[in-house]
Protein backbone atom coordinates (compact mmCIF):
# COMPACT_ATOMS: atom_id res chain seq x y z
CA UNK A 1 7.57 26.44 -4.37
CA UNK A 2 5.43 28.17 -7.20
CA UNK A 3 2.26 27.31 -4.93
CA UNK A 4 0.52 28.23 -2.03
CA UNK A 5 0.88 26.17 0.95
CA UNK A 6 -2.18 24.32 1.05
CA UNK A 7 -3.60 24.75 -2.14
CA UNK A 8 -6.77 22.73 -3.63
CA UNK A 9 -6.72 21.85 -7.41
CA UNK A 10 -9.44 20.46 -8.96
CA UNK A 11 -7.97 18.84 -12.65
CA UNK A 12 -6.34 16.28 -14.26
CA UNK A 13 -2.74 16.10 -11.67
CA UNK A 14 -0.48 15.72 -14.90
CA UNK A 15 -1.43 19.44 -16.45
CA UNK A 16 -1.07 20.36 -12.35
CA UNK A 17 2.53 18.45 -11.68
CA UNK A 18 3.87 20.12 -15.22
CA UNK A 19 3.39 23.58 -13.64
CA UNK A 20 4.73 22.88 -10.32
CA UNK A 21 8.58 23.71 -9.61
CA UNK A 22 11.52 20.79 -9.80
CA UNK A 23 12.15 19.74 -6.45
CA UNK A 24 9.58 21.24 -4.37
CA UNK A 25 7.34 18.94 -2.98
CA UNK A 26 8.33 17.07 0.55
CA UNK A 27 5.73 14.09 0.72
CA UNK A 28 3.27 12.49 -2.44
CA UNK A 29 0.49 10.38 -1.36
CA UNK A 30 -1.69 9.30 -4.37
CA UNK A 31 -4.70 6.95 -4.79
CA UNK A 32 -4.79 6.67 -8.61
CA UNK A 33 -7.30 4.91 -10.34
CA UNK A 34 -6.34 0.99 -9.68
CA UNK A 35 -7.47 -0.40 -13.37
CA UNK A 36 -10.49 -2.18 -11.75
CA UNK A 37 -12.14 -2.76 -15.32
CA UNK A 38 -15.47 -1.45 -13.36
CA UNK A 39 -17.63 1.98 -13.85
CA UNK A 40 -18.18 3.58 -11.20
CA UNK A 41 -21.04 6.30 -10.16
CA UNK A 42 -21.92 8.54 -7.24
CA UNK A 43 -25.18 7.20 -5.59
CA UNK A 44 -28.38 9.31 -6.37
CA UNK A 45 -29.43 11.70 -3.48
CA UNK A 46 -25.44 12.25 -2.63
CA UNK A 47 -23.52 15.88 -3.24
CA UNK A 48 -21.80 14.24 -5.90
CA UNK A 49 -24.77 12.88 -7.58
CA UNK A 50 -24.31 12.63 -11.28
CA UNK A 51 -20.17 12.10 -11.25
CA UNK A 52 -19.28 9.14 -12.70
CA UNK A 53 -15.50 7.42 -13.34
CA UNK A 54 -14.21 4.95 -15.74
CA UNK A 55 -11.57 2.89 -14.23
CA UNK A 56 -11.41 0.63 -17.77
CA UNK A 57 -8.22 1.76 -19.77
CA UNK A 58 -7.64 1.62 -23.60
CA UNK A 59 -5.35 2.49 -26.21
CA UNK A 60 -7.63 5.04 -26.88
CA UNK A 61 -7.42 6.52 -23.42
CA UNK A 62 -3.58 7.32 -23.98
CA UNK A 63 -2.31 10.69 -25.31
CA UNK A 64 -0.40 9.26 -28.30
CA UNK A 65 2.44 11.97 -27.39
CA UNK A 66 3.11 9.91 -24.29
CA UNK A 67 4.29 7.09 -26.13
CA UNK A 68 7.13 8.72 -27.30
CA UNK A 69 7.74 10.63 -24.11
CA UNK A 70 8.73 7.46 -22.01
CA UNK A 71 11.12 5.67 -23.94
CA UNK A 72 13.01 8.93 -24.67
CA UNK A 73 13.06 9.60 -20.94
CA UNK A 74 13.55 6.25 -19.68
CA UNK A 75 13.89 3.19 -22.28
CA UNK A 76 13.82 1.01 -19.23
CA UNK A 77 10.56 1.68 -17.97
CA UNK A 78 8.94 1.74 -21.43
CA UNK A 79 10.42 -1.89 -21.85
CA UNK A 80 8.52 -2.86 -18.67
CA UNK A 81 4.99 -1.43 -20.31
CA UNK A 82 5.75 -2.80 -23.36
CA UNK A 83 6.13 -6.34 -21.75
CA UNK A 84 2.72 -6.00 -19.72
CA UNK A 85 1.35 -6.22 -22.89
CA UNK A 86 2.51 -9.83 -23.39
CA UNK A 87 1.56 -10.95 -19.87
CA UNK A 88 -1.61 -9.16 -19.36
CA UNK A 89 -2.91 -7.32 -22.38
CA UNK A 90 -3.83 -3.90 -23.64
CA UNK A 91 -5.73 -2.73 -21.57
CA UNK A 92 -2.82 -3.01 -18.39
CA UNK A 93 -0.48 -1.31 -21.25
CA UNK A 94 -2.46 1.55 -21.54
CA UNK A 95 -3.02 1.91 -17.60
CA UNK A 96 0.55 1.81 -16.81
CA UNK A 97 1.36 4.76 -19.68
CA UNK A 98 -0.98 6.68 -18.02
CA UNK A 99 0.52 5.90 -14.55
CA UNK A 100 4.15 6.11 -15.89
CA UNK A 101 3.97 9.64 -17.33
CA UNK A 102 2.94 10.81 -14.16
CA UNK A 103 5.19 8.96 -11.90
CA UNK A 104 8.05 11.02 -14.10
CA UNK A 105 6.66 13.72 -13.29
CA UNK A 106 6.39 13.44 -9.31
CA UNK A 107 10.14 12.12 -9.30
CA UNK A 108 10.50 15.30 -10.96
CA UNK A 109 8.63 17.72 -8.67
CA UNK A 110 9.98 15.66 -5.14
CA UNK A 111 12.90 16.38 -3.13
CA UNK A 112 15.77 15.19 -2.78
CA UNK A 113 14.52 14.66 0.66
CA UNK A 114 11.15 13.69 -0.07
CA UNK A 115 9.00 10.53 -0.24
CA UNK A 116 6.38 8.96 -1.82
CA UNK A 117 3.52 6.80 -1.20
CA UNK A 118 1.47 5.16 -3.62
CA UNK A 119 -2.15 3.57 -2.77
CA UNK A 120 -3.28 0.87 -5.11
CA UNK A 121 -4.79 -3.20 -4.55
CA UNK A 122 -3.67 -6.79 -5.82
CA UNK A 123 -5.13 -6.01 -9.74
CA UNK A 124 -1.93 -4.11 -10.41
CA UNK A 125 0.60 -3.50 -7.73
CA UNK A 126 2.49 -5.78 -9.20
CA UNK A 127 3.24 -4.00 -11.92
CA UNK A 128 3.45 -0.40 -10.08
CA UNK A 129 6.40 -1.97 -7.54
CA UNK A 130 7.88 -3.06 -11.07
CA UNK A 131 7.34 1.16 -12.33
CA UNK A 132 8.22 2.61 -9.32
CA UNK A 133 11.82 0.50 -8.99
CA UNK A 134 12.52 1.57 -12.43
CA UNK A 135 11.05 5.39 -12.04
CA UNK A 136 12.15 6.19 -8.19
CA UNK A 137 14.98 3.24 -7.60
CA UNK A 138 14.56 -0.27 -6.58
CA UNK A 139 17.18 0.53 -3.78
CA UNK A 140 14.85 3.74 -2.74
CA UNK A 141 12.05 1.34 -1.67
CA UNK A 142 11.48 1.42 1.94
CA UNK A 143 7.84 -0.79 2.93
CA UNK A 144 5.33 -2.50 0.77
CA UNK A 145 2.46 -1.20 3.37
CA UNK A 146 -0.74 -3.38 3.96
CA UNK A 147 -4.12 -1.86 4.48
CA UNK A 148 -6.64 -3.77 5.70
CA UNK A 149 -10.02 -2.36 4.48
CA UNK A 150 -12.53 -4.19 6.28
CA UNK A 151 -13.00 -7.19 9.14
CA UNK A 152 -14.35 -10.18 9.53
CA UNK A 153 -14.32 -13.50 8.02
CA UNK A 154 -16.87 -14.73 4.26
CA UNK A 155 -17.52 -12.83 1.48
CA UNK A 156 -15.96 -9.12 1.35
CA UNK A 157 -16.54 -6.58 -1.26
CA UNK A 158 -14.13 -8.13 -3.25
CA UNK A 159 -15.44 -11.52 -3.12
CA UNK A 160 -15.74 -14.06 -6.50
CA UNK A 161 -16.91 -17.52 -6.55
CA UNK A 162 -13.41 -18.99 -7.62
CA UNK A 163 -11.10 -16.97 -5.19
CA UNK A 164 -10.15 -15.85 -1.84
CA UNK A 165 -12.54 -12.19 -0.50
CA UNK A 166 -10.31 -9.32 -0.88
CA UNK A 167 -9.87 -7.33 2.04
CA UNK A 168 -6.48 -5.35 2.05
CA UNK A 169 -4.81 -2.91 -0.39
CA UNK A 170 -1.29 -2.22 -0.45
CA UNK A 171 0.82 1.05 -0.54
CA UNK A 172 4.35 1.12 -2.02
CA UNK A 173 6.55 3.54 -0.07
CA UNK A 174 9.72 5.31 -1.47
CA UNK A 175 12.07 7.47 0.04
CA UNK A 176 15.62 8.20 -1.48
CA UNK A 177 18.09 6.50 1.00
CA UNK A 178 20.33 9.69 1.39
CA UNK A 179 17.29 11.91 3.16
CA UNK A 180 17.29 11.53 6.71
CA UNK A 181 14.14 11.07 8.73
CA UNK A 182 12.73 9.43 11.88
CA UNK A 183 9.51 7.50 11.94
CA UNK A 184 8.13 8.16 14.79
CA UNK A 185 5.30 6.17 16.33
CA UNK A 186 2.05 6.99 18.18
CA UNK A 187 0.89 5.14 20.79
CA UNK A 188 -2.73 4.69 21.59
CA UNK A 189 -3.37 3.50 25.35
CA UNK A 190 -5.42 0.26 25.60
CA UNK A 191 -8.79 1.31 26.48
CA UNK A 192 -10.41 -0.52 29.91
CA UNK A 193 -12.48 -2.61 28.30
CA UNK A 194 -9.35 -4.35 26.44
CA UNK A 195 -7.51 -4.55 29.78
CA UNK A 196 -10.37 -6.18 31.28
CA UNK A 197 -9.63 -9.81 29.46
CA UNK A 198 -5.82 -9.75 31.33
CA UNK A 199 -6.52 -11.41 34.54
CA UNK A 200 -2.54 -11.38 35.38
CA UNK A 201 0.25 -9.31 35.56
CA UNK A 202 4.08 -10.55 35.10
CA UNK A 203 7.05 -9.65 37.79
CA UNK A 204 7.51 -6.63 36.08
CA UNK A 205 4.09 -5.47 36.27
CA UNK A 206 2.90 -6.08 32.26
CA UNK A 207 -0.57 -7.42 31.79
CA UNK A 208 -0.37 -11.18 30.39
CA UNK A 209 -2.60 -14.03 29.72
CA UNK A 210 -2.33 -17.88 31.37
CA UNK A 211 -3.96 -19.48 28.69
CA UNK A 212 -2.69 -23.53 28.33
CA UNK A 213 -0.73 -24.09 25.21
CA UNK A 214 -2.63 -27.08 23.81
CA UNK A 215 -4.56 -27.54 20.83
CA UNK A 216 -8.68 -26.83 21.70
CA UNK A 217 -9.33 -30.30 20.65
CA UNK A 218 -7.54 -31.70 23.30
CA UNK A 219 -10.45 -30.49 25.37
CA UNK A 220 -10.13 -30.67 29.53
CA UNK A 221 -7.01 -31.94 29.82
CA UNK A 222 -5.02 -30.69 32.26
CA UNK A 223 -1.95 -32.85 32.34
CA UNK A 224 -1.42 -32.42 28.65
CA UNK A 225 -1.52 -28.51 29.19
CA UNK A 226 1.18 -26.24 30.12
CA UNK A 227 1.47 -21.82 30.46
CA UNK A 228 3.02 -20.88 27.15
CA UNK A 229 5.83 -18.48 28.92
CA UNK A 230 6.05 -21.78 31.17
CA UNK A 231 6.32 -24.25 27.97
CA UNK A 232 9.22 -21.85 26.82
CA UNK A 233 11.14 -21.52 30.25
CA UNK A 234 11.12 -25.18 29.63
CA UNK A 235 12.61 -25.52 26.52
CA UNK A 236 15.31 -23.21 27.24
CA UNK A 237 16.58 -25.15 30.16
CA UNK A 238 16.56 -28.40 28.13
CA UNK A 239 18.48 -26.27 25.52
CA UNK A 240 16.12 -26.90 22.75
């Protein structure tokens, strides 16, 4: 690779990806701008006081060079913008150009053995899983990964008076079905205080709970109630 191991740029990542060598990056992780239609500014009294971002995406927004770029390098994919415009307007157009000329670029730059993960939330990821099947593979997709962002039941940050509070966002994850990797996953023990609600064990020693299956409006009923690992011992016997 061109770079140093562990490098820092601070600039626009197209001008960056451009200078970086085909083929020499192992794992992209990006959390682009999610075409929010919202301005957004660092609070006063912060380190960053006085940065401000514009996730609200025109025409005007576009390098008009990149409109020829993508349908010379992939016709497909510039069909797909082109037919945003018709379902959701300009403004989604111009966000996925500016996506799209990038993605080309980190398809470029990634191994052969390399994936990709890309952060983004319900206003477009739509239309990203649509980009990245056309840019990386629909057959190189691997996990649409769900992120919840906050707990808790009402209004989240997301919330509108019409609709459902927003509380996940969702990563697309790519990896080119010829590399060969192992996931491997890390277990956290359960601390004491979790423990503490298992009043039983099993016969091989795992914690479990006795809790009656019925429905809580049955209130204390006890002949209507039965152990849920009991209720399914049952049904297996009658063959059900």
């Amino acid at each position: 690779m061109n770079v140093n191991n562990r490098t820092i740029f601070s600039n626009d990542n197209l001008h960056i990806l451009r200078g970086l060598d085909t083929q020499s990056v192992d794992l992209i992780y990006l959390d682009p701008p999610f075409n929010s239609n919202r301005n957004y500014a660092a609070p006063i009294g912060s380190e960053a006081a006085g940065a401000a971002f514009k996730d609200t995406w025109t025409l005007s927004d576009v390098d008009n060079a990149w409109h020829g770029e993508i349908p010379d390098r992939e016709p497909a994919l510039y069909q797909t913008i082109q037919t945003s415009e018709m379902t959701h307007g300009k403004g989604m157009k111009s966000y996925l150009i500016m996506m799209s000329i990038r993605l080309l670029e980190m398809k470029r730059v990634l191994k052969d053995t390399g994936s990709i993960y890309l952060h983004c939330d319900p206003t477009a990821s739509h239309y990203l899983k649509i980009l990245m099947d056309s840019v990386f593979g629909k057959e190189n997709f691997r996990n649409e990964i769900v992120w919840q962002r906050i707990q808790g039941a009402g209004k989240t940050t997301q919330y509108k008076e019409k609709s459902y509070g927003t509380s996940t966002d969702q990563i697309l994850y790519y990896a080119y079905h010829d590399s060969k990797f192992d996931i491997n996953s890390d277990l956290i023990p359960f601390g004491e205080g979790y423990l503490k609600k298992f009043k039983f064990k099993d016969e091989k020693g795992r914690y479990e709970r006795r809790n009656p299956f019925r429905p809580p409006g049955l209130g204390e009923r006890p002949n209507l109630a039965m152990n849920i690992k009991d209720f399914i011992r049952q049904t297996q016997a009658d063959g059900l």
